[in-house]
Amino acid sequence: MTLADIDASTWRELEAAAANPQSGFRFLNLCSVDAEARPQARMVVLRRADRSLRLLEFHTDMRSPKWQELSANPHATILGFWPQTQLQFRLQGTVERHAAGGDQADAAWGKLSTWTRMTYAGGPPGDERGFDTIDEAALSRPVDEAEGKPHFGLLIFRVRTLDWFQLRRQGNRRALLTYDETGALAASRWVNP
Ligand SMILES: Cc1cc2nc3c(=O)[nH]c(=O)nc-3n(C[C@H](O)[C@H](O)[C@H](O)COP(=O)(O)O)c2cc1C
C-alpha cells in the first residue's frame, strides 16, 4: 500500500460512509474547544464527503453549544474508528457554519426526512426539561416539523491533515497527509505508529 493509496482509500471510505448507515465511519467524533479552552467531544453523523475539496458535512442544531464553540474557535478534530478494518482516521481542520435561511442549509433541509426534521423542532439541546414533560405522552406529542427549520445548521469541515493509523498484529502502520487550502495533497509521509 502506498501513501497515494491511503489518500484515495480514506476518501473512498468517507464518501461511502456518508451514503451507508452500516459503515464504520458513518458516526464520527467531532471535537471542538469551548470558551474555557476545554476540549469537547460528541458523536455526529457524516452526511456528505467530497474527496476533491476534502470536505465533510455534518448537521446540527444551531442552539447547541457546539455551534457557539465553533463560531469562537473554528478549529476542530474529527476522530473515527472502524473495528472491522482496525482503522483510525484523525482529521484536523476548520469548520464553516452555514446557518438556517442560507442557500446551503435550506437545500440540505429540503432533503431531510420528516422524522429527522422533527429532531430540530423540540426545545434547545441541553436545556433542562421540566419533570412534567418527561412522560411518554409528552415525548410523543406531534410537533410541526417546520418548527425545526430555523434551528437547522450545516457544519462544513475542511480537512487540512489526515493522521491515518491501522492497528495490525504484524505491525501497526501510520501515515500523515496534509492538504492545502484548495484540497490538493501537499505532503505525505509514513511515521512511527
Ligand atoms: C450516534 C449519535 C449520532 C449523533 N449525531 C448527531 C449529529 O449528526 N448532529 C448533532 O448535532 N448531534 C448528534 N448527536 C448528538 C451529539 O452527540 C450531542 O450529544 C449533541 O449534539 C449536543 O452536543 P453539544 O452539547 O456538544 O453541542 C448524535 C449522538 C449520537 C449518539
Tab-separated table of C-alpha atoms and ligand atoms in Angstrom, residues 27 32 40-47 58-61 63-67 69 120 125-126 155, ligand 1:
chain	number	residue	atom	x	y	z
A	27	PHE	CA	-20.683	8.082	13.074
A	32	SER	CA	-14.083	21.383	19.462
A	40	GLN	CA	-15.453	18.978	23.962
A	41	ALA	CA	-16.328	15.819	22.009
A	42	ARG	CA	-19.568	14.410	20.647
A	43	MET	CA	-20.778	11.929	18.050
A	44	VAL	CA	-22.137	13.241	14.769
A	45	VAL	CA	-23.473	11.609	11.617
A	46	LEU	CA	-21.394	12.053	8.480
A	47	ARG	CA	-23.831	13.490	5.930
A	58	PHE	CA	-22.487	17.486	9.356
A	59	HIS	CA	-25.874	18.724	10.542
A	60	THR	CA	-26.623	20.248	13.886
A	61	ASP	CA	-28.978	22.383	15.907
A	63	ARG	CA	-28.882	26.299	19.526
A	64	SER	CA	-26.430	23.578	20.622
A	65	PRO	CA	-23.229	24.595	22.442
A	66	LYS	CA	-21.031	23.295	19.610
A	67	TRP	CA	-22.417	25.950	17.247
A	69	GLU	CA	-17.893	26.956	20.249
A	120	TYR	CA	-34.842	20.057	15.393
A	125	PRO	CA	-30.388	20.993	23.186
A	126	GLY	CA	-29.051	20.756	26.724
A	155	LEU	CA	-21.162	22.370	9.558
B	1	LIG	C1	-24.908	8.042	17.264
B	1	LIG	C2	-25.140	9.515	17.510
B	1	LIG	C3	-25.210	10.381	16.444
B	1	LIG	C4	-25.394	11.743	16.637
B	1	LIG	N1	-25.445	12.583	15.558
B	1	LIG	C5	-25.534	13.910	15.746
B	1	LIG	C6	-25.474	14.805	14.633
B	1	LIG	O1	-25.344	14.400	13.467
B	1	LIG	N2	-25.553	16.142	14.894
B	1	LIG	C7	-25.673	16.626	16.153
B	1	LIG	O2	-25.715	17.843	16.313
B	1	LIG	N3	-25.749	15.807	17.225
B	1	LIG	C8	-25.664	14.462	17.050
B	1	LIG	N4	-25.713	13.624	18.121
B	1	LIG	C9	-25.834	14.195	19.488
B	1	LIG	C10	-24.472	14.757	19.895
B	1	LIG	O3	-23.556	13.704	20.137
B	1	LIG	C11	-24.550	15.673	21.119
B	1	LIG	O4	-24.999	14.948	22.222
B	1	LIG	C12	-25.462	16.875	20.907
B	1	LIG	O5	-25.365	17.347	19.569
B	1	LIG	C13	-25.085	18.030	21.849
B	1	LIG	O6	-23.742	18.405	21.602
B	1	LIG	P1	-23.116	19.753	22.183
B	1	LIG	O7	-23.757	19.970	23.514
B	1	LIG	O8	-21.650	19.464	22.292
B	1	LIG	O9	-23.396	20.840	21.188
B	1	LIG	C14	-25.533	12.239	17.948
B	1	LIG	C15	-25.482	11.363	19.023
B	1	LIG	C16	-25.296	10.023	18.812
B	1	LIG	C17	-25.238	9.094	19.997
